[in-house]
PDB file of C-alpha atoms in Angstrom:
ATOM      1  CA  UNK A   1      11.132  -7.098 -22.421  1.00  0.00           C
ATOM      2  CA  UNK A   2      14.600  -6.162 -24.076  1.00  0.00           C
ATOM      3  CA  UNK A   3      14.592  -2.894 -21.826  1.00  0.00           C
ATOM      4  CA  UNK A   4      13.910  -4.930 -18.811  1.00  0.00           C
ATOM      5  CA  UNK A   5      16.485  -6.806 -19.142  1.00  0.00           C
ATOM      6  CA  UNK A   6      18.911  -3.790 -19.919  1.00  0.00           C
ATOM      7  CA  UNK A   7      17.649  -2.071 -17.264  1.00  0.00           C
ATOM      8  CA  UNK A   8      18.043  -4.750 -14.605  1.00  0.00           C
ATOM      9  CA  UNK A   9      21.427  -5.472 -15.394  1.00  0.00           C
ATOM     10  CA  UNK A  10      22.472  -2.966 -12.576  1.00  0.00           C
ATOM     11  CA  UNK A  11      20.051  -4.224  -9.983  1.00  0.00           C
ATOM     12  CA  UNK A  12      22.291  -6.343  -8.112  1.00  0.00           C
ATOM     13  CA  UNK A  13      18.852  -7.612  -5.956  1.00  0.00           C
ATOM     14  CA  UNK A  14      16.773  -8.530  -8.175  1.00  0.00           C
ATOM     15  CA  UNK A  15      16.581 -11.249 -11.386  1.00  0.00           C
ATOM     16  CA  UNK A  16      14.430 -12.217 -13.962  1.00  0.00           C
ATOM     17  CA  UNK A  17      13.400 -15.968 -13.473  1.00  0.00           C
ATOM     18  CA  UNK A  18      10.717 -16.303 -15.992  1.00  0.00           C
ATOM     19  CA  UNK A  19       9.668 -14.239 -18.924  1.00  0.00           C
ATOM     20  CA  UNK A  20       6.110 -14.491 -21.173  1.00  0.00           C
ATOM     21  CA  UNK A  21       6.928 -16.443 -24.367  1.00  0.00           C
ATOM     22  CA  UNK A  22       3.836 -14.775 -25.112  1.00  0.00           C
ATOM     23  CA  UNK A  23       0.961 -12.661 -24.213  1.00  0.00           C
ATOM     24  CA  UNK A  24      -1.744 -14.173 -21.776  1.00  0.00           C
ATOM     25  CA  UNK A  25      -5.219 -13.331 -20.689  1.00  0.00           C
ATOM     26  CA  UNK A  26      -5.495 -10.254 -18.450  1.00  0.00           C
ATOM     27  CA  UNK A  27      -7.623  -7.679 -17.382  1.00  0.00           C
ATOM     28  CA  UNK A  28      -5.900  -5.196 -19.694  1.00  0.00           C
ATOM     29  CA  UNK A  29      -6.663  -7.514 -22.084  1.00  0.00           C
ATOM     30  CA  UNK A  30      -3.647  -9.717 -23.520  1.00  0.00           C
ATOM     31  CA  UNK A  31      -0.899  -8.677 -21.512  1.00  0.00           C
ATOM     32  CA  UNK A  32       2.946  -9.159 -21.732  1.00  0.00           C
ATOM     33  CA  UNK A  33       4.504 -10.163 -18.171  1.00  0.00           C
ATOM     34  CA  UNK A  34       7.548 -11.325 -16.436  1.00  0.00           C
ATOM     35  CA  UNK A  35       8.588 -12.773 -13.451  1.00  0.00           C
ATOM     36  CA  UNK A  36      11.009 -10.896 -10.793  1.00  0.00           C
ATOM     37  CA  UNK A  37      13.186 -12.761  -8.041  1.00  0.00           C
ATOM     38  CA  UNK A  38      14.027 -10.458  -4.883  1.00  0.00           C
ATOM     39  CA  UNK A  39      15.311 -11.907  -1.813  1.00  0.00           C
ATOM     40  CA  UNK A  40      13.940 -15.480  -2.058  1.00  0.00           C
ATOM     41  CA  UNK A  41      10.499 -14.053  -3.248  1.00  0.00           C
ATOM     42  CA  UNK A  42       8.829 -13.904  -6.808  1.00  0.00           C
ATOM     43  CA  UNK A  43       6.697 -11.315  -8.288  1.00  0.00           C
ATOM     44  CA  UNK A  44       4.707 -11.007 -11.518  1.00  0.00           C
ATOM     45  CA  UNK A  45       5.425  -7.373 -12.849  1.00  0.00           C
ATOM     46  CA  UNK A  46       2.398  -7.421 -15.587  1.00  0.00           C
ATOM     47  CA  UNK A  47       1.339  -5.046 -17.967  1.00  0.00           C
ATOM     48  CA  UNK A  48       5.020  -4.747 -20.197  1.00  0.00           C
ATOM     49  CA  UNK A  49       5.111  -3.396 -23.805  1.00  0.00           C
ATOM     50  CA  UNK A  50       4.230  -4.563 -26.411  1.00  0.00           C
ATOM     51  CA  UNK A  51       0.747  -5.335 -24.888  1.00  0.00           C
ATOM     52  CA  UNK A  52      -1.666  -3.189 -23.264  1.00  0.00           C
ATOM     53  CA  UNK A  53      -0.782  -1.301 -19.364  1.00  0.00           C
ATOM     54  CA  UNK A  54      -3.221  -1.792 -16.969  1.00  0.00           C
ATOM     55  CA  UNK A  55      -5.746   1.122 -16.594  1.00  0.00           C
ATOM     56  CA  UNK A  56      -5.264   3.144 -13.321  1.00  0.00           C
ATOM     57  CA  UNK A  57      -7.735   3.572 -10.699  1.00  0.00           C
ATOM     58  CA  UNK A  58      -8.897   7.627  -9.942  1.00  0.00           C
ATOM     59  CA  UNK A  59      -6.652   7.810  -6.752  1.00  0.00           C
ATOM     60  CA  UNK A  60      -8.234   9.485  -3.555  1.00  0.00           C
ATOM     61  CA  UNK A  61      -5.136  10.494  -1.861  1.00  0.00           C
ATOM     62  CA  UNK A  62      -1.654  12.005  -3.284  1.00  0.00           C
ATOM     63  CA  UNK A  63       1.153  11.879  -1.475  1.00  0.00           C
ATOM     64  CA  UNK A  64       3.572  14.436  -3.545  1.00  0.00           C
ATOM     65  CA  UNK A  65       2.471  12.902  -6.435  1.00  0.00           C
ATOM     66  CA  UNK A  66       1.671  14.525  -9.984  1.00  0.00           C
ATOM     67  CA  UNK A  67      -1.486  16.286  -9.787  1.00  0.00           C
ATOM     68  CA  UNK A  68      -1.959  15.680 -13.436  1.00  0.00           C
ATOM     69  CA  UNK A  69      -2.659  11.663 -12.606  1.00  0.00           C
ATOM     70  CA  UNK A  70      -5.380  12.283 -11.164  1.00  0.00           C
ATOM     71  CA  UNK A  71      -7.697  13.911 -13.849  1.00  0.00           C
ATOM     72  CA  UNK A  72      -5.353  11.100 -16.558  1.00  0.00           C
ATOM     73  CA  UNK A  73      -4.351   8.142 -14.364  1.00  0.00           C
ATOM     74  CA  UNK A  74      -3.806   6.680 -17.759  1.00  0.00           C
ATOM     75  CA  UNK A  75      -1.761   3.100 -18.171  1.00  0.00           C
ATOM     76  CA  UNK A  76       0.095   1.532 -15.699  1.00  0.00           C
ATOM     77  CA  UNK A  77       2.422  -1.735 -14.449  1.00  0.00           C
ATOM     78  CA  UNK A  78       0.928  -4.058 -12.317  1.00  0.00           C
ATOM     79  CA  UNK A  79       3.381  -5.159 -10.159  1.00  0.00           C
ATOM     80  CA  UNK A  80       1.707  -8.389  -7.491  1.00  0.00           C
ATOM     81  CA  UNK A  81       2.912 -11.763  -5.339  1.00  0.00           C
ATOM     82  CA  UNK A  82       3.453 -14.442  -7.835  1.00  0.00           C
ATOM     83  CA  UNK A  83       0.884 -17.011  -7.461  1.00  0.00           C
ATOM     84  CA  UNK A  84       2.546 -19.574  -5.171  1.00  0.00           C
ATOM     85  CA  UNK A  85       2.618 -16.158  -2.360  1.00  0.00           C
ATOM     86  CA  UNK A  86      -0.763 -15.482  -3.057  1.00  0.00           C
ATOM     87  CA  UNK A  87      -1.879 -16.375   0.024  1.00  0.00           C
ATOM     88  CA  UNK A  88       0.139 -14.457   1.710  1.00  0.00           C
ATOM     89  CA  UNK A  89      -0.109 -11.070  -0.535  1.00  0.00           C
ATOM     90  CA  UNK A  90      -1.020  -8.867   2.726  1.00  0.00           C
ATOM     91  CA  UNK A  91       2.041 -10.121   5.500  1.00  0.00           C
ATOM     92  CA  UNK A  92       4.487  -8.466   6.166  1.00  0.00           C
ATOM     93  CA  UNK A  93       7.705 -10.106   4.992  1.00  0.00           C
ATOM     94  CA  UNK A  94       5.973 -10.510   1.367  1.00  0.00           C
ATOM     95  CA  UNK A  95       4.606  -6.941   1.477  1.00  0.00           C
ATOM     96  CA  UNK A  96       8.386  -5.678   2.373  1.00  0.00           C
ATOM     97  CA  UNK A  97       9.556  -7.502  -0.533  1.00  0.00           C
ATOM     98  CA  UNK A  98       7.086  -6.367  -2.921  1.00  0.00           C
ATOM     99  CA  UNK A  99       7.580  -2.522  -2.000  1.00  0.00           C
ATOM    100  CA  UNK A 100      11.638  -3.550  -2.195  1.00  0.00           C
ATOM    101  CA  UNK A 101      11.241  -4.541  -5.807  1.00  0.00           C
ATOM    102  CA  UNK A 102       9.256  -1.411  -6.371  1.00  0.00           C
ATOM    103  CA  UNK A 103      11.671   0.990  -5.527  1.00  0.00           C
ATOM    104  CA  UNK A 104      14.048  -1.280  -7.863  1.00  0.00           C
ATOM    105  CA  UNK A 105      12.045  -0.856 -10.335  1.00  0.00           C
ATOM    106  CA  UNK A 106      12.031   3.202  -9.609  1.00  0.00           C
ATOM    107  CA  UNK A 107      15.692   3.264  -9.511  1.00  0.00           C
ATOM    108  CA  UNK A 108      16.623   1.540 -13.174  1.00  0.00           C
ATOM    109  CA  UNK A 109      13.526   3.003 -14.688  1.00  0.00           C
ATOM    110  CA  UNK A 110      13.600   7.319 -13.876  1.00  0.00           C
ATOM    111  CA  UNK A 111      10.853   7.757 -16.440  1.00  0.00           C
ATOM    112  CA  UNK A 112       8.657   6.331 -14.037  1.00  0.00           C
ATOM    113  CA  UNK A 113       6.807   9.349 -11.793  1.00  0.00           C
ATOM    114  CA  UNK A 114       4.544   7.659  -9.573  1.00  0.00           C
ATOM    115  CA  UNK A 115       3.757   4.362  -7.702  1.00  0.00           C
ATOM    116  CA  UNK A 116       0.098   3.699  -6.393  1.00  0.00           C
ATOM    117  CA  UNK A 117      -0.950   1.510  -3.913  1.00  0.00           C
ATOM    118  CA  UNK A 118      -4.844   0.194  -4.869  1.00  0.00           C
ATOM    119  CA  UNK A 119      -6.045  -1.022  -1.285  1.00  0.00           C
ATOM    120  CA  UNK A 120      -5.187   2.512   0.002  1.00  0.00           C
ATOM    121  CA  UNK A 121      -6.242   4.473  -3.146  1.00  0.00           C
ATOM    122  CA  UNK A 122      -2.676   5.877  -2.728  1.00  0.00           C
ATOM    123  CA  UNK A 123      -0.867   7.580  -5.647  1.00  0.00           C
ATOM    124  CA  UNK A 124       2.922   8.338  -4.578  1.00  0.00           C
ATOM    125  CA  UNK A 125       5.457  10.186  -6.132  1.00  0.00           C
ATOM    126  CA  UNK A 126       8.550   8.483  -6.864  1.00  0.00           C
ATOM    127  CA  UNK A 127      10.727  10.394  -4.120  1.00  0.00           C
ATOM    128  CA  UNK A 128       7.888  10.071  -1.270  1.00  0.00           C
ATOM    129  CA  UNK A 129       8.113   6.230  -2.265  1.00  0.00           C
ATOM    130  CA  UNK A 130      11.629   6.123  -2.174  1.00  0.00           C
ATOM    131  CA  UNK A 131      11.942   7.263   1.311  1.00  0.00           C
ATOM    132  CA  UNK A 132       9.318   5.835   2.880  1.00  0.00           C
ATOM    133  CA  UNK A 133      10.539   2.701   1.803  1.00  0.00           C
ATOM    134  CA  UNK A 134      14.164   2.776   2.313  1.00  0.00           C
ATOM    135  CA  UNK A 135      13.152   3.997   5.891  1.00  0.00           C
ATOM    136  CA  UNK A 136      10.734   0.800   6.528  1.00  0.00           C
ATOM    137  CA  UNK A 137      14.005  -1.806   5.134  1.00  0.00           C
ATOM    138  CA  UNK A 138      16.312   0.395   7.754  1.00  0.00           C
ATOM    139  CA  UNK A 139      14.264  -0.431  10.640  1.00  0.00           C
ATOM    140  CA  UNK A 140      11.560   2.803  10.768  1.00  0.00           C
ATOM    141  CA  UNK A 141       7.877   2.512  11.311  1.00  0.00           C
ATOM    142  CA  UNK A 142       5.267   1.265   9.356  1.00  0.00           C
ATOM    143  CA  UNK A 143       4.682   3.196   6.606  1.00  0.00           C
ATOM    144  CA  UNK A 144       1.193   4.042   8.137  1.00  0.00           C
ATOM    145  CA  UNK A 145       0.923   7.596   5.033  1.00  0.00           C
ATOM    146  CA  UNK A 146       1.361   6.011   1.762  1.00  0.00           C
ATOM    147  CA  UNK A 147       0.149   2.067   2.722  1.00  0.00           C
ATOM    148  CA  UNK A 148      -2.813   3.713   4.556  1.00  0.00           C
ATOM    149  CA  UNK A 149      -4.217   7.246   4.313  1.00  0.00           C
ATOM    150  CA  UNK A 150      -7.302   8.700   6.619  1.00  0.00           C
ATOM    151  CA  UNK A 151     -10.747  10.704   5.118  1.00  0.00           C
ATOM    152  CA  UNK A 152     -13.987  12.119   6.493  1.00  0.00           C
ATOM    153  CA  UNK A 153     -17.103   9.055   6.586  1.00  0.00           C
ATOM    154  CA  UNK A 154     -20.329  10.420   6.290  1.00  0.00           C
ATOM    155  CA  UNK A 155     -20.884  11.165   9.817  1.00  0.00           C
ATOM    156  CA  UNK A 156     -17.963  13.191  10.282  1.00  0.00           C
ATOM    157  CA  UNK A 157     -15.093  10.684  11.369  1.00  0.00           C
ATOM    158  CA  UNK A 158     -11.902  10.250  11.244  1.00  0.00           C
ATOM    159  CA  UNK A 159     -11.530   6.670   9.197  1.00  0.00           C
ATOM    160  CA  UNK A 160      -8.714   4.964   7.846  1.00  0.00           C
ATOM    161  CA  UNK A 161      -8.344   3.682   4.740  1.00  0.00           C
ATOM    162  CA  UNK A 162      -5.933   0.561   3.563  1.00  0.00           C
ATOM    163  CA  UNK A 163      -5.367  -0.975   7.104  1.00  0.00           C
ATOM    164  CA  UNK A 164      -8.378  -3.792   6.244  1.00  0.00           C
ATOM    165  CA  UNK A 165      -5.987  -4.663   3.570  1.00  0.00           C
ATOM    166  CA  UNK A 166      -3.478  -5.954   6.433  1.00  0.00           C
ATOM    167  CA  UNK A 167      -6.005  -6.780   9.102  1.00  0.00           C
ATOM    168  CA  UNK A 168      -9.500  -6.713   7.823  1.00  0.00           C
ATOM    169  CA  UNK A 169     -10.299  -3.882   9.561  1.00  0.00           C
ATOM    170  CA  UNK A 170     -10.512  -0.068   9.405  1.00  0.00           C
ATOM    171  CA  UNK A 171      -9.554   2.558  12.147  1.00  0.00           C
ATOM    172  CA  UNK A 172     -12.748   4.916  12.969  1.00  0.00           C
ATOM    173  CA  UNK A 173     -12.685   7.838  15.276  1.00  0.00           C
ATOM    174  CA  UNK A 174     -15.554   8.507  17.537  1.00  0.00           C
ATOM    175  CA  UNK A 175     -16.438  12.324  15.927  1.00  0.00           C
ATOM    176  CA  UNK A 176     -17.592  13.453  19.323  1.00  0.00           C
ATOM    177  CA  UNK A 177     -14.212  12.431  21.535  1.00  0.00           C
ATOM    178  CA  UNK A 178     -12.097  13.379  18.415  1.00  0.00           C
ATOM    179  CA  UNK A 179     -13.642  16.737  16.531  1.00  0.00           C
ATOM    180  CA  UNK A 180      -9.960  17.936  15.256  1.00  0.00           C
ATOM    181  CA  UNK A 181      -9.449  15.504  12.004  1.00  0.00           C
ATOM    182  CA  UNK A 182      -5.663  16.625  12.021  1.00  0.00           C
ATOM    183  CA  UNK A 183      -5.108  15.166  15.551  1.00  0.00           C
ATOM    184  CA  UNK A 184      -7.049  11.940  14.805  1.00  0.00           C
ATOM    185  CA  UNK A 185      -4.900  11.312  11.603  1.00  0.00           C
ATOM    186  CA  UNK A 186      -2.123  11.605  13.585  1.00  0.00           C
ATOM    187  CA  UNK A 187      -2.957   9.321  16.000  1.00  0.00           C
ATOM    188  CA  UNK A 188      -4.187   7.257  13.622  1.00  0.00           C
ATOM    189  CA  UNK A 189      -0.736   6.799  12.027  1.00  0.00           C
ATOM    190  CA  UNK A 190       0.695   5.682  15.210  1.00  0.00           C
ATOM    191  CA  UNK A 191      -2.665   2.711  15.706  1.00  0.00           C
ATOM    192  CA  UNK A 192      -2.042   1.520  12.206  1.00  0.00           C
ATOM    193  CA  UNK A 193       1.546   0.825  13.090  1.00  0.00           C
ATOM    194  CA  UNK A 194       0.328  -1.211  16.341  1.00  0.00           C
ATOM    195  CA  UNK A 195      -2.126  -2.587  14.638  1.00  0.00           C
ATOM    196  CA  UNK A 196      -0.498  -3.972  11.602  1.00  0.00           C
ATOM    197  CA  UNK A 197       1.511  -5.636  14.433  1.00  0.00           C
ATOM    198  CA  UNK A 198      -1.141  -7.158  16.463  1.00  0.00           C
ATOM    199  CA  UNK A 199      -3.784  -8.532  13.957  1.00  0.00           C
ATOM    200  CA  UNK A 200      -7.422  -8.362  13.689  1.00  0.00           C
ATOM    201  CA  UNK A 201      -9.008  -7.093  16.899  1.00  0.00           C
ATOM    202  CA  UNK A 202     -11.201  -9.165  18.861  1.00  0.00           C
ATOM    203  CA  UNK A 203     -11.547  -7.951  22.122  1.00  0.00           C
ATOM    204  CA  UNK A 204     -11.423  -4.114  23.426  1.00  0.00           C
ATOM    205  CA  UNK A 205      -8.177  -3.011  24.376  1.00  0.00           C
ATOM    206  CA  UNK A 206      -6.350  -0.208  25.000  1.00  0.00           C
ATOM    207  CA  UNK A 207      -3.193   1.787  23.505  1.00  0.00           C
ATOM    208  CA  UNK A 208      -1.081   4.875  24.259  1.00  0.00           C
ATOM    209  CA  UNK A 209      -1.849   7.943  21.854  1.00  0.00           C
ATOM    210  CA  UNK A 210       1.640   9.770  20.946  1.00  0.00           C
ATOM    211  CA  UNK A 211       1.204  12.115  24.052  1.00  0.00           C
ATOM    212  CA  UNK A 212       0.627   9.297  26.354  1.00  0.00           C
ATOM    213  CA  UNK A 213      -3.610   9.879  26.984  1.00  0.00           C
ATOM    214  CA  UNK A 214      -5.351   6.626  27.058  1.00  0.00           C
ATOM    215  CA  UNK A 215      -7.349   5.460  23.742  1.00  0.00           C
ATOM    216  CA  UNK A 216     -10.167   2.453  24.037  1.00  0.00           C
ATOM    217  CA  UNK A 217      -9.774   0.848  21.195  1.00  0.00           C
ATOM    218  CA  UNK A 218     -13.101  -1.966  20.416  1.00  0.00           C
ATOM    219  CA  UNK A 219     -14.253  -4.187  17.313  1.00  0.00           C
ATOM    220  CA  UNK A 220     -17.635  -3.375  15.859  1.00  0.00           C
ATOM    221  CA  UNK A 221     -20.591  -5.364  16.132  1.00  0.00           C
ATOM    222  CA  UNK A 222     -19.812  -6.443  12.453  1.00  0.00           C
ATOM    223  CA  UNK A 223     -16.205  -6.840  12.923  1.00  0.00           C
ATOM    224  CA  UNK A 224     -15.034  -4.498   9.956  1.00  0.00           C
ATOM    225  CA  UNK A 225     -13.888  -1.482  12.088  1.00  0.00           C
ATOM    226  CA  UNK A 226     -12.045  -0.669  15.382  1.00  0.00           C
ATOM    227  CA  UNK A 227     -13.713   2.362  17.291  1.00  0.00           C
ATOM    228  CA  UNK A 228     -11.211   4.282  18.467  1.00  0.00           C
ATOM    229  CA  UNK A 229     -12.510   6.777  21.754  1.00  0.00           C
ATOM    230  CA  UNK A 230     -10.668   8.644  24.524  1.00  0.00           C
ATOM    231  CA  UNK A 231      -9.907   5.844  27.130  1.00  0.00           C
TER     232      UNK A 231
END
């Protein structure tokens, strides 16, 4: 806690507005936590020595991150809304904030290597992070690579992975309209960014892809994907 507090000295941003008097039931097991102010918004940033890290899930996609964390994910910080912006863990403004305090945290801590998002299965390395995330605060896209990511399903799609986290639902490429896997990823980058804006899809509608072709874009029968074909 001692080297938190050194360490955030120079972070003009953010402050330390509560701090464990002691260690408190956790996943980890008894776990040593504090709570982090950043523009208005608190965080719990769990997981701090003395006590036990949290165990790290296998990640499925790297984004220049250590290959070595893969085969030993090892311990790691848990870094989450405090409990008051539970609620609202997956909009935008708190999600901002959250990935704000991250790359904080990167900057006063250099030891740290990696930061992984868990509703992605996303393992970044710290200077991917960094500039994906100063580039969302200065007004750039959605960071649709690193907050998302895109893999094969069994039947040879194109699916997204992460966006249900923001709108419940997952991008899926029809495998027949979209064989090349490299151009449905990229045009699945530029859907997540619309879609993060527009919300859970209810209706069929239809987008731009980046060259300007027509994409029908409709809920499935169960509501947990949007089936993306050539419009």
């Amino acid at each position: 806690m001692a080297a938190l507090r050194r360490a955030l000295a120079s972070a003009e941003r953010v402050a330390i507005t509560h701090e464990s008097p002691a260690v408190r039931p956790g996943s980890a097991g008894e776990t040593v936590w504090a709570e982090l102010l950043i523009d208005g918004l608190t965080f719990d940033l769990d997981g701090l020595a003395p006590g036990p890290g949290f165990p790290m899930d296998r990640p499925r996609h790297l984004f220049e991150a250590p290959p070595e964390l893969v085969e030993k994910p090892g311990e790691a910080l848990a870094l989450g809304p405090g409990q008051h912006l539970a609620g609202g863990r997956a909009t935008l403004p708190v999600v901002r904030a959250q990935l704000a305090l991250g790359a904080e945290l990167l900057r006063v801590f250099p030891g740290i290597t990696a930061l992984s998002w868990p509703p992605a299965r996303c393992l970044m390395g710290r200077g991917f992070f960094l500039s994906l995330v100063d580039a969302w605060l200065a007004g750039g896209p959605f960071p649709a690579l690193g907050l998302t990511a895109f893999r094969r399903a069994l039947d040879g799609a194109v699916q997204s992975e992460g966006l249900a986290f923001f709108t419940g639902q997952e991008l899926h490429f029809d495998p027949v309209a979209f064989p090349d896997p490299v151009e449905a990823s990229r045009i699945g980058v530029r859907l997540v960014h619309e879609m993060v804006g527009l919300g859970r899809l209810t209706e069929p509608a239809g987008l731009a892809a980046p060259d300007g072709a027509a994409l029908a874009l409709r809920p499935s029968r169960n509501g947990r994907f949007v089936r993306v074909t050539r419009g």
